[in-house]
Tab-separated table of C-alpha atoms and ligand atoms in Angstrom:
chain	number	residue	atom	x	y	z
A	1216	UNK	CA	280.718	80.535	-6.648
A	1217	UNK	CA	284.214	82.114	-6.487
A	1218	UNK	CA	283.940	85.281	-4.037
A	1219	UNK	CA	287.089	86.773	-4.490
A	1220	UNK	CA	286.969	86.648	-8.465
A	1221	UNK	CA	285.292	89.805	-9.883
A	1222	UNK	CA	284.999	88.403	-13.581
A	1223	UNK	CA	285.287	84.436	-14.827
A	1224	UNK	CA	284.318	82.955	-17.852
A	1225	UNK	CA	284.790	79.499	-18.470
A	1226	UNK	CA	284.700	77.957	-21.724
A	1227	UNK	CA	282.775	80.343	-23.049
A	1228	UNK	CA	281.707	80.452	-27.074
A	1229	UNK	CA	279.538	82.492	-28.913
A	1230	UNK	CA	278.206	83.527	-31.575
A	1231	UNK	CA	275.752	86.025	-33.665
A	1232	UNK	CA	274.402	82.874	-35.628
A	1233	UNK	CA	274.220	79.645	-36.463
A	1234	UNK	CA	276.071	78.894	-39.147
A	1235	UNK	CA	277.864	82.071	-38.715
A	1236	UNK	CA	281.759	82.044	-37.408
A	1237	UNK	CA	281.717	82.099	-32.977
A	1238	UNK	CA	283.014	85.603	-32.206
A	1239	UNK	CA	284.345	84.141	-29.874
A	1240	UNK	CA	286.003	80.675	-29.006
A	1241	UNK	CA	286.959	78.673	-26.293
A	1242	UNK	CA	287.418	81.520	-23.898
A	1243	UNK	CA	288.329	80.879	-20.771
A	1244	UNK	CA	289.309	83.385	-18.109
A	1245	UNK	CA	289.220	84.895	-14.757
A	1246	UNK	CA	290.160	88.213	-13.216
A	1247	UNK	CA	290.529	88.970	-9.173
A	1248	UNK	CA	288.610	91.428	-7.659
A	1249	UNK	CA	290.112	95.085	-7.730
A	1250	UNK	CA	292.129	94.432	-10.454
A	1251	UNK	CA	292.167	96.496	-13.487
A	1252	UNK	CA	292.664	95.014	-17.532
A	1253	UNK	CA	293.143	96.144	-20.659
A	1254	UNK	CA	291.110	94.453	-23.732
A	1255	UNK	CA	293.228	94.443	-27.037
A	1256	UNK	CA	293.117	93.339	-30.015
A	1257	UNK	CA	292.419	93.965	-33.688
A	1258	UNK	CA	288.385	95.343	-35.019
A	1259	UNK	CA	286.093	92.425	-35.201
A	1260	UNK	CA	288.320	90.387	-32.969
A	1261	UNK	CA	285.766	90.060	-29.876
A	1262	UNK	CA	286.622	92.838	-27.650
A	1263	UNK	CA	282.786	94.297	-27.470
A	1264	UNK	CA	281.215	91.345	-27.648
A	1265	UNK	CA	283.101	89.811	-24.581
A	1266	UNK	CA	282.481	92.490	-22.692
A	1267	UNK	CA	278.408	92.319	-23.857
A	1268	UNK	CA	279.260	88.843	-22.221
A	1269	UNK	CA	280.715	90.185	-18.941
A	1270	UNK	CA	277.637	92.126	-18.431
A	1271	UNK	CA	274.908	89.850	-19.078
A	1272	UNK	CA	274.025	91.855	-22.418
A	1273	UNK	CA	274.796	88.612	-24.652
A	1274	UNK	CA	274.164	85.123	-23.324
A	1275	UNK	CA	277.197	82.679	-24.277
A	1276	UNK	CA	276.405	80.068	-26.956
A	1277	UNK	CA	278.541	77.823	-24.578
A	1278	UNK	CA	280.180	77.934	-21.160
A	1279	UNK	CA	279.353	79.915	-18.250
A	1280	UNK	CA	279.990	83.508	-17.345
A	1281	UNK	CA	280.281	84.917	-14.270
A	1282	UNK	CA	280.725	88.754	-12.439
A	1283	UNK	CA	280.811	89.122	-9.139
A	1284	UNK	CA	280.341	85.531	-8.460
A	1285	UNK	CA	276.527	85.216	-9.589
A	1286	UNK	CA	274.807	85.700	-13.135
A	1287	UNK	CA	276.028	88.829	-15.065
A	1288	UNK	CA	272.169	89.685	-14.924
A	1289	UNK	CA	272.109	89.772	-11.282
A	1290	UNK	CA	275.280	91.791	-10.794
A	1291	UNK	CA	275.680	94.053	-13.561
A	1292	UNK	CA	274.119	96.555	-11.124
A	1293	UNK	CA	277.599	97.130	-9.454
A	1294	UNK	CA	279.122	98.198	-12.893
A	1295	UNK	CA	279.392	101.350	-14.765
A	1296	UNK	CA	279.319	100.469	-18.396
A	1297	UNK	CA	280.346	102.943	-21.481
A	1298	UNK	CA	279.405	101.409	-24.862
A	1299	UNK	CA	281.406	102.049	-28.021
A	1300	UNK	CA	280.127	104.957	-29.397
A	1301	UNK	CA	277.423	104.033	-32.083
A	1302	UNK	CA	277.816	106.135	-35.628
A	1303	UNK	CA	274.190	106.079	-35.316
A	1304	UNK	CA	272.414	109.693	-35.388
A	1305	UNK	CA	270.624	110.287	-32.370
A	1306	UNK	CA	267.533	112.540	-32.232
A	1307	UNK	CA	265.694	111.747	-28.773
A	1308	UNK	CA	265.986	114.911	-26.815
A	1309	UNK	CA	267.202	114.515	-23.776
A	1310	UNK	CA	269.503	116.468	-21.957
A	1311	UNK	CA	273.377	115.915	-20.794
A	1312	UNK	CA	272.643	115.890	-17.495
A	1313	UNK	CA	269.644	113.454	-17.524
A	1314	UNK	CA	271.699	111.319	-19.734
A	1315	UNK	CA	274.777	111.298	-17.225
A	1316	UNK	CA	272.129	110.811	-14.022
A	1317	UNK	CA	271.161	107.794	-15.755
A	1318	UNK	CA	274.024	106.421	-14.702
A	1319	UNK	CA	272.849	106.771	-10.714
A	1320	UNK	CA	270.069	104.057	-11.377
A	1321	UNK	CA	272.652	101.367	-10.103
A	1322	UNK	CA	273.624	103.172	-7.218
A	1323	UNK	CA	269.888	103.740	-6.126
A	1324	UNK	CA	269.545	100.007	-6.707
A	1325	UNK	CA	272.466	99.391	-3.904
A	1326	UNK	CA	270.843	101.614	-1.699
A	1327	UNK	CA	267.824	99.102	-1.768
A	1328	UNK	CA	265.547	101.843	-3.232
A	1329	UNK	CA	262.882	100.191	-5.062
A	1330	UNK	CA	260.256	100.873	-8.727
A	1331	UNK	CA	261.493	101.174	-12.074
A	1332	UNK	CA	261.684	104.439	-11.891
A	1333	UNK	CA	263.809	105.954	-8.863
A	1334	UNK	CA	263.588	109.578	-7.773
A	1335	UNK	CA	266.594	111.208	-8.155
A	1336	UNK	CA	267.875	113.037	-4.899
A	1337	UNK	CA	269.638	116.238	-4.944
A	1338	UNK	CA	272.690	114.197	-4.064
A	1339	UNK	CA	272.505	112.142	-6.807
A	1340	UNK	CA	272.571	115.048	-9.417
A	1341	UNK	CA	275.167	116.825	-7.209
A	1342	UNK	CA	277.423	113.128	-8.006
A	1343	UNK	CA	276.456	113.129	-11.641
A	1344	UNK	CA	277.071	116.920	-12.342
A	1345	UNK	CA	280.679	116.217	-10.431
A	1346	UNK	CA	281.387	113.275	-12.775
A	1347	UNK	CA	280.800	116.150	-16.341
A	1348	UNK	CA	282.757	118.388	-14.333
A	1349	UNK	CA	285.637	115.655	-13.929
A	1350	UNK	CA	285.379	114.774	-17.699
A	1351	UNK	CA	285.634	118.752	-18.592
A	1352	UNK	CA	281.938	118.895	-19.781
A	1353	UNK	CA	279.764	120.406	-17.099
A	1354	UNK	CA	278.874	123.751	-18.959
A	1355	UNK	CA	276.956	121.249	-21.359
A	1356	UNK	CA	274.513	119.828	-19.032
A	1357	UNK	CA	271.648	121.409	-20.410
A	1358	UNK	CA	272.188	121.184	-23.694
A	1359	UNK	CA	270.235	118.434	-25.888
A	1360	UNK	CA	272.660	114.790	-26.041
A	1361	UNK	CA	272.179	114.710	-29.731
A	1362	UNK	CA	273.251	117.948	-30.572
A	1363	UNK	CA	276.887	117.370	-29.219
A	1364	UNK	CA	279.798	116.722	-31.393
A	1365	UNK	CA	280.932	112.585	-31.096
A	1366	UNK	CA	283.688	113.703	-28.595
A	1367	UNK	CA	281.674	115.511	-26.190
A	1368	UNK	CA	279.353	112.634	-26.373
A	1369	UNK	CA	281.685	110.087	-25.607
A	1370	UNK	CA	282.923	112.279	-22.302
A	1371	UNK	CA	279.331	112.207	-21.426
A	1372	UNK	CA	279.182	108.315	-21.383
A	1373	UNK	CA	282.183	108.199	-19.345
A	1374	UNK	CA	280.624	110.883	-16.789
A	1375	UNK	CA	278.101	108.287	-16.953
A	1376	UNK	CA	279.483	105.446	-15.808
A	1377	UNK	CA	281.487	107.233	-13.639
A	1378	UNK	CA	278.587	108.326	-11.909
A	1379	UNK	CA	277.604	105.351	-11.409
A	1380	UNK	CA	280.558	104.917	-8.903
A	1381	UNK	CA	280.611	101.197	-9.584
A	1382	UNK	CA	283.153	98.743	-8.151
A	1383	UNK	CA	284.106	98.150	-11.945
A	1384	UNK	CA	284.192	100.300	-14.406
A	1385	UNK	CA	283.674	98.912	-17.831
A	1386	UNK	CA	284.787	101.040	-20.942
A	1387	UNK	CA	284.499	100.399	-24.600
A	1388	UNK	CA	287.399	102.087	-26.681
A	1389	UNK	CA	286.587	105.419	-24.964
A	1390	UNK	CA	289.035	107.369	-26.264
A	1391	UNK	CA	288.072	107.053	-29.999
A	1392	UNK	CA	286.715	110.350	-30.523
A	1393	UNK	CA	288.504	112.183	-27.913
A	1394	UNK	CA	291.205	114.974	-29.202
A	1395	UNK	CA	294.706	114.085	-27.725
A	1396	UNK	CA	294.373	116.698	-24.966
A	1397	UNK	CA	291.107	115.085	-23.623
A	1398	UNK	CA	292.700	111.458	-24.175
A	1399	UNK	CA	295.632	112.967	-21.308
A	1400	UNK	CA	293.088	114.014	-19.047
A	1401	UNK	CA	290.954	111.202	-19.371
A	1402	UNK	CA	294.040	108.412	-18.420
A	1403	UNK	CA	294.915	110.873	-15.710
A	1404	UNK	CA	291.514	110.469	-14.524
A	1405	UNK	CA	290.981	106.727	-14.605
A	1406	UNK	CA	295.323	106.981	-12.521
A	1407	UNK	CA	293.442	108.634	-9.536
A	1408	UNK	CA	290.206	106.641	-9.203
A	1409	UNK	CA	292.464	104.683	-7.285
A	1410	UNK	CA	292.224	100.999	-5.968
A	1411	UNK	CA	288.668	101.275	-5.272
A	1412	UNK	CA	287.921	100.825	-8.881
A	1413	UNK	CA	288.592	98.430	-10.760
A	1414	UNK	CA	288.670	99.117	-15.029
A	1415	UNK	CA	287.912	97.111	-17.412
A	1416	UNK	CA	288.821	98.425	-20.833
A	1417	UNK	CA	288.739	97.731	-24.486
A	1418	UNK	CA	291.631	100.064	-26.494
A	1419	UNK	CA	293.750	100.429	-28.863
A	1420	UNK	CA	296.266	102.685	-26.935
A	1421	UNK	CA	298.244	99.875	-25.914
A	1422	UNK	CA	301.602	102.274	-24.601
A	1423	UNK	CA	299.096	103.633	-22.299
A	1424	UNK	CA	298.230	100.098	-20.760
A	1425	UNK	CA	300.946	99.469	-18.390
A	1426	UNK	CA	300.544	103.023	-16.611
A	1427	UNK	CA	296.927	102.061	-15.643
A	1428	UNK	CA	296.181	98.099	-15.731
A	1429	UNK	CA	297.752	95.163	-13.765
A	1430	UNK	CA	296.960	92.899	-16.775
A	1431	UNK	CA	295.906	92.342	-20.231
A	1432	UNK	CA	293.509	90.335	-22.474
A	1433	UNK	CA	294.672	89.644	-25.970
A	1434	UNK	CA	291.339	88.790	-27.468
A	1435	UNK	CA	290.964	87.823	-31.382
A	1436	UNK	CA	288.307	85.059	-31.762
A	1437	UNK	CA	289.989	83.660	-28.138
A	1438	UNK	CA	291.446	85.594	-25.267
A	1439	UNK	CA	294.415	85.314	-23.755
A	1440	UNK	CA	295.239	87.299	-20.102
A	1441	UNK	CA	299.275	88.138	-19.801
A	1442	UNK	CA	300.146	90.371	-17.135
A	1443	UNK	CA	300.972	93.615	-18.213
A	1444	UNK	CA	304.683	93.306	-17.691
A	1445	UNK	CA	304.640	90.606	-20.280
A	1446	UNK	CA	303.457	93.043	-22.940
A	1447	UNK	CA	306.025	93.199	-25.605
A	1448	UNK	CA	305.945	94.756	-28.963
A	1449	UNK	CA	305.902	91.266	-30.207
A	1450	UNK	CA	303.305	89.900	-28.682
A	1451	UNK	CA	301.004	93.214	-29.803
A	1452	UNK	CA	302.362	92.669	-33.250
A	1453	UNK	CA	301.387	89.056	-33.370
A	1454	UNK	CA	298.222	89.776	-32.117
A	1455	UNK	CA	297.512	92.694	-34.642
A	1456	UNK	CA	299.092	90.810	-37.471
A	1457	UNK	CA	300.748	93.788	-38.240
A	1458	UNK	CA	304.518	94.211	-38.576
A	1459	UNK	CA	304.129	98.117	-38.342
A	1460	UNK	CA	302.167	97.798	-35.100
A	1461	UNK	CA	304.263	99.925	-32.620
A	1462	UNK	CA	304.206	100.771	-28.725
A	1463	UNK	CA	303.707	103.909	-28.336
A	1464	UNK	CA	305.893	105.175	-24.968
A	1465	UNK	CA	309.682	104.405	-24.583
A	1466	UNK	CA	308.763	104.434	-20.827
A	1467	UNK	CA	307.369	100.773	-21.051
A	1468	UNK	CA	309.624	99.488	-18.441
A	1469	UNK	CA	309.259	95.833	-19.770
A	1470	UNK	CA	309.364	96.469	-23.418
A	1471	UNK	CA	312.451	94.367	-24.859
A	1472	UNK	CA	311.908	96.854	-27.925
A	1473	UNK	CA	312.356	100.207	-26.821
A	1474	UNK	CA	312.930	101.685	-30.687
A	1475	UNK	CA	309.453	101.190	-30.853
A	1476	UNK	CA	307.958	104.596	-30.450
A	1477	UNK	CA	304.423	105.008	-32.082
A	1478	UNK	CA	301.396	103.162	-32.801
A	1479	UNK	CA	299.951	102.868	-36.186
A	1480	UNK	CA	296.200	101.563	-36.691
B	1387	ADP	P1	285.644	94.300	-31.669
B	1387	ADP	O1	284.916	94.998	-30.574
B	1387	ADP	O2	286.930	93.651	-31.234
B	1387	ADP	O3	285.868	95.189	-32.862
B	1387	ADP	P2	283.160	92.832	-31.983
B	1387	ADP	O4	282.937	92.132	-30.702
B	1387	ADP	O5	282.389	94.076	-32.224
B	1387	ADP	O6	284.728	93.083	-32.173
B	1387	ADP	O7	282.860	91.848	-33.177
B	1387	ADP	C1	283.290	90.496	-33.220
B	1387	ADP	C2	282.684	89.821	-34.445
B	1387	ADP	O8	281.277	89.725	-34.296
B	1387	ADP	C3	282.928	90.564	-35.747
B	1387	ADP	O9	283.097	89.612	-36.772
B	1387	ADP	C4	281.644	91.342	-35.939
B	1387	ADP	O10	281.395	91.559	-37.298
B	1387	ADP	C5	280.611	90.404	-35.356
B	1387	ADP	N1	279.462	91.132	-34.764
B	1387	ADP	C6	279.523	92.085	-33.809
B	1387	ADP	N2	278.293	92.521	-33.477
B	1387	ADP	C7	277.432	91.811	-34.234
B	1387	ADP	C8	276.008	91.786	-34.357
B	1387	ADP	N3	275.232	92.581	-33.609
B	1387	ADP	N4	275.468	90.927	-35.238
B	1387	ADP	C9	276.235	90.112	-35.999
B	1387	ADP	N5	277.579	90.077	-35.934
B	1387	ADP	C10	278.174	90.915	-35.066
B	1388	MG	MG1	284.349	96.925	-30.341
């Protein structure tokens, strides 16, 4: 057990099947505590299902897996997780607000309360309404989670996991349905949680990734951690396999490109 590493995978494969090709290969990897990364890399390259790994949701075919030091199962409490948005409709009525508090079941956990289900404490919903007012949402509390548009839905699984006020923060491509407007405020957001909390985050907004992340994983089939100053438009081009794949700021201080001006999925 390696205390000071928040995340480490070691030779870890897996995959969906036998006989079906290993999502993922060979990955080896570890990440202190505190620090935050960026996941890239193209669709169907591994980026959800390594982070499914990271939190105990998937058990690896091969290798070991750790978070916090222990089993992702036993840890996973200290994490606030926001899935990729499923395309899936979703009629079970339940509100914004009891959706977000969801996300306090972790922190109850930490405070040693105890049951499956834990009373929520007026503190708790004052923390989770706080977290929709961050994200820009909290006039929506009350209204029914599957009647909101995919963007407002997606801010509500951030205020989620935000919530949760977790030591990591783990986020699946959160800013695919968010308008370009949201997308600023959400990065501005994730600037000031400060050193407190760590992010973990799959994306495809890789001009943004040097503003917010000390390092980043390159993940198609295997995974490969650079730090973030070694993220060049050639190295995101190689790992897109895709000559049109551009950074998107001119403000990437280490960028060896600096034509490169937009990104192109
Ligand atoms: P990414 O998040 O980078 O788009 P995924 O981790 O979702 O990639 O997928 C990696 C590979 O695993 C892809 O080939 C995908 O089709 C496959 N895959 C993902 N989820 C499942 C699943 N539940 N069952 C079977 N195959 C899956
Ligand atoms: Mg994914």
């Amino acid at each position: 057990m390696r205390l000071e590493e928040m995340i480490r995978l070691e030779n870890v494969s897996f995959s969906y099947g036998v006989d079906v090709e290993p999502a993922l290969r060979d990955v080896s990897l570890s990440l202190p505590r505190g620090a935050s990364a960026a996941i890239i890399g193209p669709n169907g390259g591994g980026k959800s299902t390594l982070m499914k790994l990271i939190l105990g949701m998937l058990s690896p075919t091969v290798g070991t897996v750790e978070l916090f030091g222990d089993a992702p199962e036993k840890t996973r409490y200290r994490v606030g997780y926001a899935p990729q948005q499923a395309r899936v409709d979703f009629h079970f009525p339940i509100t914004v607000l009891d959706v977000t508090l969801a996300g306090r079941f972790g922190a109850g956990r930490r405070a040693g309360s105890s049951g499956f289900f834990p009373r929520f404490r007026q503190a708790d919903k004052e923390i989770a309404l706080d977290a929709l007012e961050r994200m820009g949402i909290a006039d929506l509390r009350r209204r029914s989670f599957g009647d909101l548009s995919g963007g407002q839905r997606q801010r509500v699984l951030i205020a989620r996991a935000l919530c949760a006020e977790p030591e990591l923060l783990v986020l699946d491509e959160p800013t695919n349905n968010l308008d370009p407007a949201s997308m600023n405020q959400f990065y501005e957001l994730l600037k000031s949680l400060g050193a407190k909390t760590a992010i973990l985050m799959a994306t495809h907004d890789v001009g943004v990734v040097p503003d917010v992340f000390q390092s980043v994983v390159c993940v198609n089939q295997t995974a490969v951690t650079h730090p973030t100053a070694n993220l060049t438009g050639e190295l995101v081009r190689d790992l897109y396999h895709n000559p049109d794949m551009r950074l998107v700021r001119h403000d990437l201080h280490c960028c060896s490109e600096c034509e490169h001006t937009h990104v192109e999925h």
